[in-house]
PDB file of C-alpha atoms in Angstrom:
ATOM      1  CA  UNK A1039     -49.711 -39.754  28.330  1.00  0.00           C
ATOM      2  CA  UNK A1040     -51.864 -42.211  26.358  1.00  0.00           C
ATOM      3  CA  UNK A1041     -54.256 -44.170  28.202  1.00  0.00           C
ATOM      4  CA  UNK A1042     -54.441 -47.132  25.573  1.00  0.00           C
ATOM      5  CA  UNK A1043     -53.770 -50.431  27.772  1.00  0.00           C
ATOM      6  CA  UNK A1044     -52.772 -52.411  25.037  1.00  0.00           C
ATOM      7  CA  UNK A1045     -49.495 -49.757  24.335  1.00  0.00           C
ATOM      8  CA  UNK A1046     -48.514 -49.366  27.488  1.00  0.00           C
ATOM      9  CA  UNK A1047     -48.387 -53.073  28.724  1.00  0.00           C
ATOM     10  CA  UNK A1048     -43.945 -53.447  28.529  1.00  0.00           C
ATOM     11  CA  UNK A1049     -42.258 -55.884  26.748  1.00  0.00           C
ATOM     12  CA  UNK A1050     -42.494 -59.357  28.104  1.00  0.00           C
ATOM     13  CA  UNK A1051     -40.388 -62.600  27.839  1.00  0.00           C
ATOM     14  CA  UNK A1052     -38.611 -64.705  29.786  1.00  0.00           C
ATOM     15  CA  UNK A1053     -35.309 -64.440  30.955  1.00  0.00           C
ATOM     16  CA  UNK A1054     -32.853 -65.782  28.314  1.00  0.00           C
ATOM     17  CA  UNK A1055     -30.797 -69.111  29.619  1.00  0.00           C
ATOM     18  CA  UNK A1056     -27.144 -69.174  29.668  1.00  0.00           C
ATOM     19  CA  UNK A1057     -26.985 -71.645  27.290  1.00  0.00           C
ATOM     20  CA  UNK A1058     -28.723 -70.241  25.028  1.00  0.00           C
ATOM     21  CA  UNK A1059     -26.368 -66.805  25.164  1.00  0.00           C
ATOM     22  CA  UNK A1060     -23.281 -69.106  24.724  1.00  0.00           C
ATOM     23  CA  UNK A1061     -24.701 -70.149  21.155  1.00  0.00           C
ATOM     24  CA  UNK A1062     -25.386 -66.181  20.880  1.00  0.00           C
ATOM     25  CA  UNK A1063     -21.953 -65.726  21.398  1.00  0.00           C
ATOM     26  CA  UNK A1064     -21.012 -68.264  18.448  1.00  0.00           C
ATOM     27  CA  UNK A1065     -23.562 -66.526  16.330  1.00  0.00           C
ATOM     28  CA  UNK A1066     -22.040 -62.858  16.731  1.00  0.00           C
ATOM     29  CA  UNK A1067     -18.330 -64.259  16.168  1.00  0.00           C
ATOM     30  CA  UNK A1068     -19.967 -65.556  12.962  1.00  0.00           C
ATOM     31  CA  UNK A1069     -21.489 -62.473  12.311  1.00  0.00           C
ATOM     32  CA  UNK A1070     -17.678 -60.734  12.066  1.00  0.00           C
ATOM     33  CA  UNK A1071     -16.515 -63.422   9.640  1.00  0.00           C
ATOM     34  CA  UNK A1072     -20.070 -63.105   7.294  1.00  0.00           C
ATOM     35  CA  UNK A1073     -19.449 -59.372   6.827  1.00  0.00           C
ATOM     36  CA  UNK A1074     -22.484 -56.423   7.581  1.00  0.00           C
ATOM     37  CA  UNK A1075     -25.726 -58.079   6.264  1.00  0.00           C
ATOM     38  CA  UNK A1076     -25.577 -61.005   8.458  1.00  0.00           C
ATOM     39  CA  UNK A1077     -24.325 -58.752  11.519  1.00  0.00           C
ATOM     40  CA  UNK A1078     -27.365 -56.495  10.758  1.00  0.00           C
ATOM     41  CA  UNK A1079     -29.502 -58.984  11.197  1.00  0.00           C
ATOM     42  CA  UNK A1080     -27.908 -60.832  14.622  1.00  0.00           C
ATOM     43  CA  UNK A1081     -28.170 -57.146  15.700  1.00  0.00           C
ATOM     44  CA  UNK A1082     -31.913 -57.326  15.221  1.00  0.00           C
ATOM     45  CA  UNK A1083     -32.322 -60.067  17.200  1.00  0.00           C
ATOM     46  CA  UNK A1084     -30.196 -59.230  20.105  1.00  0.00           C
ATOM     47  CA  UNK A1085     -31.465 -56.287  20.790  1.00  0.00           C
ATOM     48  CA  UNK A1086     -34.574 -57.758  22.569  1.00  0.00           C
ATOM     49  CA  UNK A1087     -33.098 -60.338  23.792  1.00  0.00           C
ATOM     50  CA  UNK A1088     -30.443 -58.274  25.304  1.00  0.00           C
ATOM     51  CA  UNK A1089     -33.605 -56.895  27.650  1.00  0.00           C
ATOM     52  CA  UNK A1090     -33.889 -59.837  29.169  1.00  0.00           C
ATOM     53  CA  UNK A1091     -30.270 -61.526  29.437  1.00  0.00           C
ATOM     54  CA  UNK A1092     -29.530 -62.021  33.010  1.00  0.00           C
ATOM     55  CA  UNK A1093     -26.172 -63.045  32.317  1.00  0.00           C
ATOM     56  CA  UNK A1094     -25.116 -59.556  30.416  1.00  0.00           C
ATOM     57  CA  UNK A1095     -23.231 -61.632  27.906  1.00  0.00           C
ATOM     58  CA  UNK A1096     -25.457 -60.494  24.627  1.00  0.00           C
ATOM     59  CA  UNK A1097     -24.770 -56.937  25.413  1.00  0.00           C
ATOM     60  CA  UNK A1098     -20.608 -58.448  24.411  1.00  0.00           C
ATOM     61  CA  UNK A1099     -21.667 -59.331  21.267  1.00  0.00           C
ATOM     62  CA  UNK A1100     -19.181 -57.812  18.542  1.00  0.00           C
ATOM     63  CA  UNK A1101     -22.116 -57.253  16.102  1.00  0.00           C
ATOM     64  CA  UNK A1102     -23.750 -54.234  14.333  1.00  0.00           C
ATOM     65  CA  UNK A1103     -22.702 -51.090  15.535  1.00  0.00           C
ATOM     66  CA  UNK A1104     -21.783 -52.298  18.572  1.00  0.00           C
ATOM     67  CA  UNK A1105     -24.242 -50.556  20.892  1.00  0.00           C
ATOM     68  CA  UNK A1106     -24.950 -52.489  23.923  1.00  0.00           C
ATOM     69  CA  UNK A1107     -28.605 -52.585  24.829  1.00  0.00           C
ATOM     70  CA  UNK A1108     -29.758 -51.635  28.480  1.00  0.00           C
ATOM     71  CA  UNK A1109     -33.423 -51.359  29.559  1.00  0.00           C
ATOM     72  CA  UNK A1110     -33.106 -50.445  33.933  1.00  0.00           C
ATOM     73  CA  UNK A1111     -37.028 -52.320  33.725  1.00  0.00           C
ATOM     74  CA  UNK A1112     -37.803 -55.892  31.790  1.00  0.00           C
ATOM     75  CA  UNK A1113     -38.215 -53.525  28.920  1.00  0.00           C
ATOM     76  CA  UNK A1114     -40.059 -50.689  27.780  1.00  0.00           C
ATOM     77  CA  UNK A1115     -44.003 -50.165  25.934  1.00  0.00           C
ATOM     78  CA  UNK A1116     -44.104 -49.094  22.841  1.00  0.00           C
ATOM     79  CA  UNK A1117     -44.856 -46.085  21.411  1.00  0.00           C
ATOM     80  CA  UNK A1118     -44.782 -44.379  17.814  1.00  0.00           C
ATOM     81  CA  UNK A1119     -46.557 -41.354  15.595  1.00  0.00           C
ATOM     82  CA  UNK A1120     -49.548 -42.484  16.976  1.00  0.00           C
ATOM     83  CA  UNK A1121     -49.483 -42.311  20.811  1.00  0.00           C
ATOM     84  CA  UNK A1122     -46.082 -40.718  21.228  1.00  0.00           C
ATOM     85  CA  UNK A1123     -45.947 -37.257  23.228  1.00  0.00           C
ATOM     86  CA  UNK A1124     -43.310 -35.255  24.987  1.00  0.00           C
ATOM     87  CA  UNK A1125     -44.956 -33.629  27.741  1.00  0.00           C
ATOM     88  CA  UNK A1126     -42.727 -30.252  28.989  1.00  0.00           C
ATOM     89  CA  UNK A1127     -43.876 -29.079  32.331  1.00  0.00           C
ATOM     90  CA  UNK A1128     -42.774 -27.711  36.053  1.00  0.00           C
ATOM     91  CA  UNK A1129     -41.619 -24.056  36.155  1.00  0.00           C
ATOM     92  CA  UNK A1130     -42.740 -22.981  32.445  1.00  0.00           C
ATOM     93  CA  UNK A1131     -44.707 -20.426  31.306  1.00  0.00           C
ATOM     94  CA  UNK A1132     -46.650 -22.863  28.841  1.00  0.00           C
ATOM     95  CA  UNK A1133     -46.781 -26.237  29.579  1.00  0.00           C
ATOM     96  CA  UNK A1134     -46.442 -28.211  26.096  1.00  0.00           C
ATOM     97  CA  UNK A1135     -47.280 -32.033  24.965  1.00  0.00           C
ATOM     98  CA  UNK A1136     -45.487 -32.167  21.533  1.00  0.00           C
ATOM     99  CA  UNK A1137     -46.378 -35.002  18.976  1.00  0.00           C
ATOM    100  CA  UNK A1138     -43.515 -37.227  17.561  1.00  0.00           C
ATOM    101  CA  UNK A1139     -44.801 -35.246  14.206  1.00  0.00           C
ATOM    102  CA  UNK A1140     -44.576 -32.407  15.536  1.00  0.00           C
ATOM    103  CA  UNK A1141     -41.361 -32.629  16.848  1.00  0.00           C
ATOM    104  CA  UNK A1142     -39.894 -33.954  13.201  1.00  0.00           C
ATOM    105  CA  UNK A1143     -41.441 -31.230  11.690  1.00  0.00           C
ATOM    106  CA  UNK A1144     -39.232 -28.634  13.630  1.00  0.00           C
ATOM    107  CA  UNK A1145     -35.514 -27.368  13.176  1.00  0.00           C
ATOM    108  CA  UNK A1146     -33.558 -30.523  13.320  1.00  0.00           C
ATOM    109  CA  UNK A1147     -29.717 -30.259  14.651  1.00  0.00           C
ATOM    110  CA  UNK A1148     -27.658 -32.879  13.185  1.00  0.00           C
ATOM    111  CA  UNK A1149     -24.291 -33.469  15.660  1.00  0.00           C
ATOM    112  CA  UNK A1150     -21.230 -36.748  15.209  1.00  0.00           C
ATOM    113  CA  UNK A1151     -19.945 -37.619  18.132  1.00  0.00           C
ATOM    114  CA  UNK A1152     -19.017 -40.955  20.208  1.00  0.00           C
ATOM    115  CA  UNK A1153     -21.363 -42.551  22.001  1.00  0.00           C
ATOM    116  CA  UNK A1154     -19.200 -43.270  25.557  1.00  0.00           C
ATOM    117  CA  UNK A1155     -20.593 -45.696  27.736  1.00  0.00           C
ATOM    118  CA  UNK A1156     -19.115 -45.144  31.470  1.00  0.00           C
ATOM    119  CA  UNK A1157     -18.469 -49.002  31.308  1.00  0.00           C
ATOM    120  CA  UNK A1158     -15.796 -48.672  29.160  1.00  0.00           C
ATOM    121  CA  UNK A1159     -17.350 -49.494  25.318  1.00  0.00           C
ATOM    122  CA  UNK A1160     -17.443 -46.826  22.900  1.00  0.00           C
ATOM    123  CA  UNK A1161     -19.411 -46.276  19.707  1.00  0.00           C
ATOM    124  CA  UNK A1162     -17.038 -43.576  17.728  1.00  0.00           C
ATOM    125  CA  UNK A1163     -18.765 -41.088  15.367  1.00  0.00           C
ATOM    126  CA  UNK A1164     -22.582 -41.644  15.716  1.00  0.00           C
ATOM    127  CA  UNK A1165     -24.815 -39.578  13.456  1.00  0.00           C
ATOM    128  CA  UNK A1166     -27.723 -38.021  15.777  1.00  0.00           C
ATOM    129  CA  UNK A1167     -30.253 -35.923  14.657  1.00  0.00           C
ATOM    130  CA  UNK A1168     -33.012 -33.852  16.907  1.00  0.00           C
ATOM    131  CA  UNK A1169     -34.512 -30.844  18.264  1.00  0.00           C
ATOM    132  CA  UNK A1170     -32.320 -28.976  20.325  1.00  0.00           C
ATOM    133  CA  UNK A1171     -33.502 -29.100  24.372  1.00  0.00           C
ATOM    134  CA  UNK A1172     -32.274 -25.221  24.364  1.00  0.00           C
ATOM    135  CA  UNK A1173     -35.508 -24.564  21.608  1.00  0.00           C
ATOM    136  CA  UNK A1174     -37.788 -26.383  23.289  1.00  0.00           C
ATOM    137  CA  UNK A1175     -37.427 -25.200  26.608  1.00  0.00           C
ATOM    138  CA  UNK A1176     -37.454 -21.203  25.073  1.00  0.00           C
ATOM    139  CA  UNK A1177     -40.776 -22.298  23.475  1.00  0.00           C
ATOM    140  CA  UNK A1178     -42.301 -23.682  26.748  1.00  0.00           C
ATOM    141  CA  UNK A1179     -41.040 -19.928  28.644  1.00  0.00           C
ATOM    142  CA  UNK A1180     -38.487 -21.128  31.387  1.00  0.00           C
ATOM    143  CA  UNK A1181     -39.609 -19.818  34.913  1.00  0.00           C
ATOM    144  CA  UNK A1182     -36.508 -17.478  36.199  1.00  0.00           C
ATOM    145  CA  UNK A1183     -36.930 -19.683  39.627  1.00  0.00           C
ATOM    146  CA  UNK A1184     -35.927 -22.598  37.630  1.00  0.00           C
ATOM    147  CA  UNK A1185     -32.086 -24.515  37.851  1.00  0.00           C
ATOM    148  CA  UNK A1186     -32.649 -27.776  36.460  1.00  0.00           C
ATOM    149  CA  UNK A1187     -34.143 -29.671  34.043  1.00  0.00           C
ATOM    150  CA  UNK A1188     -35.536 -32.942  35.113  1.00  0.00           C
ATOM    151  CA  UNK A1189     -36.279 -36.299  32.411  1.00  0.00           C
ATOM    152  CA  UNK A1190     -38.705 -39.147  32.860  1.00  0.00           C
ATOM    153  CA  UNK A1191     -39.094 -42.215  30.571  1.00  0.00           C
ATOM    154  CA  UNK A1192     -42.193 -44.072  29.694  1.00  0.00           C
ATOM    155  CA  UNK A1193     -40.377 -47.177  30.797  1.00  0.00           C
ATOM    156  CA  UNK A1194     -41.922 -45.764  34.612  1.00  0.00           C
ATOM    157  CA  UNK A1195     -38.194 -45.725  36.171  1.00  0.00           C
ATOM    158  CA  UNK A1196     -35.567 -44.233  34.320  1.00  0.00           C
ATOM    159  CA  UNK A1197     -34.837 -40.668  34.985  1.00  0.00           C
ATOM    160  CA  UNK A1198     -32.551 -38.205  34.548  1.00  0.00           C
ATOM    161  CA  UNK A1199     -31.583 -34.427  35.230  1.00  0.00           C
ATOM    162  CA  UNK A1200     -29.255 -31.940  33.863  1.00  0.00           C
ATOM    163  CA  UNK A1201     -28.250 -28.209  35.316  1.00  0.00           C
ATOM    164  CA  UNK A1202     -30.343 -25.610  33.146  1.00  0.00           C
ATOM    165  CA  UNK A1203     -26.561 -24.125  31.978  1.00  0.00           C
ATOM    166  CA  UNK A1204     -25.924 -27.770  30.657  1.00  0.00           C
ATOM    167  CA  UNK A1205     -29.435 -28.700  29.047  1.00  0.00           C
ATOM    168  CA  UNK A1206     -29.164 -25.303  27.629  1.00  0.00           C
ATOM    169  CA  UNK A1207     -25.654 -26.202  25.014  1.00  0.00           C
ATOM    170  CA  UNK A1208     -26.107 -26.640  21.282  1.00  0.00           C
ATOM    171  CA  UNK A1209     -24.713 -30.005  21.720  1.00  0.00           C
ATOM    172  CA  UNK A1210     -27.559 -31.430  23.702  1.00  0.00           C
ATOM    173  CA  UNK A1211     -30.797 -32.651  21.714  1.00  0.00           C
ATOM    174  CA  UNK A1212     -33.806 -34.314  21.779  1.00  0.00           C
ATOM    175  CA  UNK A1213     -32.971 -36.880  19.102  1.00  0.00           C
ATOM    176  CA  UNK A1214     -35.296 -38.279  16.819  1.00  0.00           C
ATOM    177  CA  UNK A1215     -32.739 -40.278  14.524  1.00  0.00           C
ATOM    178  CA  UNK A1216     -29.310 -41.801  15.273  1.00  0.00           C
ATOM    179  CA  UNK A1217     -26.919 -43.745  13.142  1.00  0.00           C
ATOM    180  CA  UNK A1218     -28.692 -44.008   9.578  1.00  0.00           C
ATOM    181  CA  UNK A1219     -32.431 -43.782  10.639  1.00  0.00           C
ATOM    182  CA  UNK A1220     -34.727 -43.301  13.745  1.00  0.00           C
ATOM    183  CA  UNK A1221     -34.224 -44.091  17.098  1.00  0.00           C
ATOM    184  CA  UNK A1222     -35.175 -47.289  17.219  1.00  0.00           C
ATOM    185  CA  UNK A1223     -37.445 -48.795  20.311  1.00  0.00           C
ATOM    186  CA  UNK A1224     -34.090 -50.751  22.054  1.00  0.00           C
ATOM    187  CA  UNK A1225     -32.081 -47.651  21.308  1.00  0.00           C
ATOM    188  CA  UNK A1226     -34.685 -45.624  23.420  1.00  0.00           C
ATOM    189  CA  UNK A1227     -37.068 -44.556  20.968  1.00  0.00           C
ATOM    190  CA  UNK A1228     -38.769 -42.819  19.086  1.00  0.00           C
ATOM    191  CA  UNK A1229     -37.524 -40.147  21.050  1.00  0.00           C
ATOM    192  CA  UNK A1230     -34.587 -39.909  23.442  1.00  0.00           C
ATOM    193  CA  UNK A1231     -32.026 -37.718  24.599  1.00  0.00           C
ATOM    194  CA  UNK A1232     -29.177 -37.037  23.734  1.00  0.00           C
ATOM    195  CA  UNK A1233     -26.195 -35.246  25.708  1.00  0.00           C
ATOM    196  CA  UNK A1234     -23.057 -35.097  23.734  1.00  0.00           C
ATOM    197  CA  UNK A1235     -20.559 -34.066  25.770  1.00  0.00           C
ATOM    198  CA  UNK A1236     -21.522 -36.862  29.013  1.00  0.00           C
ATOM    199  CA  UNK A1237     -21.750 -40.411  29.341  1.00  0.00           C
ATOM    200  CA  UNK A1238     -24.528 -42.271  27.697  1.00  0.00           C
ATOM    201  CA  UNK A1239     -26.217 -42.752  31.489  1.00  0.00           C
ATOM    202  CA  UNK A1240     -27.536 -38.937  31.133  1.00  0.00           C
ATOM    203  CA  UNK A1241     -28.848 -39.582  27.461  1.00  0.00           C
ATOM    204  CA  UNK A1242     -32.302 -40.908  28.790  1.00  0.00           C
ATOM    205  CA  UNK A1243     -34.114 -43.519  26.484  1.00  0.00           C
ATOM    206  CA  UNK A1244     -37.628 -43.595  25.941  1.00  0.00           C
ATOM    207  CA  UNK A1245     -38.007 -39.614  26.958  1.00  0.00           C
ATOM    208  CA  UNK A1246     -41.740 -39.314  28.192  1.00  0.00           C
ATOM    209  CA  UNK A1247     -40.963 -36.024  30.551  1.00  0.00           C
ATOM    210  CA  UNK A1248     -39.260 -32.497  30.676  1.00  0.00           C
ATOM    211  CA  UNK A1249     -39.918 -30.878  33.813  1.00  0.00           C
ATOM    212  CA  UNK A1250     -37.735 -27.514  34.910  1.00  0.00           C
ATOM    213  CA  UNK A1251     -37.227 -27.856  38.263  1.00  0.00           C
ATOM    214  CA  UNK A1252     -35.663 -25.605  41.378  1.00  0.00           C
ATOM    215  CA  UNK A1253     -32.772 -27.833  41.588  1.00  0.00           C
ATOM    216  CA  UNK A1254     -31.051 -30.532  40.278  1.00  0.00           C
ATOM    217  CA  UNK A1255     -33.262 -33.972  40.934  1.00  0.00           C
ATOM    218  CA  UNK A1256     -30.412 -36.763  41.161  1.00  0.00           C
ATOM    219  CA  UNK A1257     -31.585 -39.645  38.710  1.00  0.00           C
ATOM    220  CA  UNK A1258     -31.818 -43.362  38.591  1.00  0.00           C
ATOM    221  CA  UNK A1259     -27.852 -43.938  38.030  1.00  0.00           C
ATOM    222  CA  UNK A1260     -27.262 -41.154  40.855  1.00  0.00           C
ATOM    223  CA  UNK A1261     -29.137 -43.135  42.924  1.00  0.00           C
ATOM    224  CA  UNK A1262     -26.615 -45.980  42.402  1.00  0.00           C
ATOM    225  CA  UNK A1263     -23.543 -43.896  42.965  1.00  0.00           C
ATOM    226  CA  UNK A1264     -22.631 -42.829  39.554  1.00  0.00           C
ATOM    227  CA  UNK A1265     -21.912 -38.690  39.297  1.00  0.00           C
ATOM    228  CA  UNK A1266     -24.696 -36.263  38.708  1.00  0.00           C
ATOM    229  CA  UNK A1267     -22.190 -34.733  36.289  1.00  0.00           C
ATOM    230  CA  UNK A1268     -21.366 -37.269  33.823  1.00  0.00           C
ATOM    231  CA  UNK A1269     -18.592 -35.071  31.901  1.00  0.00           C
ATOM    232  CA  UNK A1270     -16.548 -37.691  29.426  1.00  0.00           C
ATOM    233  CA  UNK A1271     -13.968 -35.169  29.167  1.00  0.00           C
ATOM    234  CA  UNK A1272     -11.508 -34.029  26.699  1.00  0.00           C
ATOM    235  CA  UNK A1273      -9.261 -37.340  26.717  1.00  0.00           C
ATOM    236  CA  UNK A1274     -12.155 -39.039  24.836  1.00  0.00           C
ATOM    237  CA  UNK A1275     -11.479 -36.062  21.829  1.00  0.00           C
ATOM    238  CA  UNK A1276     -14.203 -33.314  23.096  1.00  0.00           C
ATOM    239  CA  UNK A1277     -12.392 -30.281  23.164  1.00  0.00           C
ATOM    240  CA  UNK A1278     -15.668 -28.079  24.739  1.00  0.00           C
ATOM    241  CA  UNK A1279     -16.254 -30.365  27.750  1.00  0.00           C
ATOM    242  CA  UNK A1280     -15.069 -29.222  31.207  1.00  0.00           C
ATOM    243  CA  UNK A1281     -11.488 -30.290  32.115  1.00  0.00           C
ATOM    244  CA  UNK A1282     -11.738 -29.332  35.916  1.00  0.00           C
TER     245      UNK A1282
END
């Protein structure tokens, strides 16, 4: 990890006031009547200011692409080409630190799907774009005593773990750009993960850490009662996910 001070201090702000969020709310309504340039831009605004809404009533904005923005800390550092790395590690053959260049410069999967949030909200038909976790685990040499795949975020608290069977399917990617661009730094960027078929809880933001583990390691959400297996299922129009 980079040991630049400066980078790593997390975003910082106070806590937005209620008042304030209600003239949000009259803001985003506008947004819907002034078409997509002015929504573009409320979205640009609201996305830090969703990290530190105490009320949760920015993340009900009808704006942009209506994403919701969640950071489990008072936000996230920053990183980008220059301090960025992936670090794979635990029961591999060869440990590996990739580059954010390094990981654009290899096979990129491109996958559409909804973006399910198990809240309720849905994002249909989200362009994503990455490395698939099934290459870069092959690269690294998976141990044959290994189960699971552990993830850690730079944010220092958010994790996240799949089964090796499930971080192993073509629809599950490290994703380097989503919508029409790259990740951006609210959406979990530069580099996040993505699993398609499971609700957006197991698509950790801000990926620092892939660590192949003997077992599953339950994550942040688990911790807070939500399932280790986060199928959507096919009711939200995934055919390949599990139906019991």
């Amino acid at each position: 990890m980079p040991t630049d001070k400066a980078s790593e201090a997390p975003d910082s702000g106070a806590p937005v006031g209620r008042r304030v969020v209600l003239g949000l709310l009259a803001a985003g309504a506008a947004g819907v009547l002034g078409g997509a340039s002015l929504q573009r831009g409320l979205e640009a605004v609201l996305g830090p200011i969703g990290n530190h809404d105490p009320t949760g009533l920015v993340g009900l904005l009808p704006v942009g692409n209506t994403f919701r923005f969640y950071s489990v800390t008072r936000g996230a550092p920053r990183r980008d080409a220059s301090n960025y790395r992936l670090d794979i590690t635990g029961l591999v053959a060869t440990p590996r630190s990739h580059t954010l260049p390094e990981l654009q410069a290899m096979p990129q999967t491109t996958l559409v799907r909804d973006f399910q949030c198990v809240t309720g909200w849905r994002v249909p038909e989200v362009r994503w774009s990455g490395v698939r976790l099934k290459d870069l685990l092959d690269a690294a040499g998976v141990d044959k005593t290994a189960t699971a795949v552990r993830f850690t975020s730079f944010d220092g608290t958010y994790t996240e773990s799949l089964a090796l069977d499930q971080a192993r399917r073509d629809d599950v990617i490290v994703a380097l750009e989503m919508i029409d661009g790259p990740v951006t730094h609210d959406h979990g960027g530069p580099v996040r993960l993505y699993v398609a078929p499971m609700y957006g809880y197991k698509s950790c933001k801000w990926l620092s850490g892939i660590e192949l583990t003997r077992e599953v390691v339950p994550g942040y959400w688990e911790h807070r009662g939500y399932s280790i297996d986060g199928w959507v299922g096919a009711s939200n129009g995934r055919d390949d996910d599990p139906t019991g």
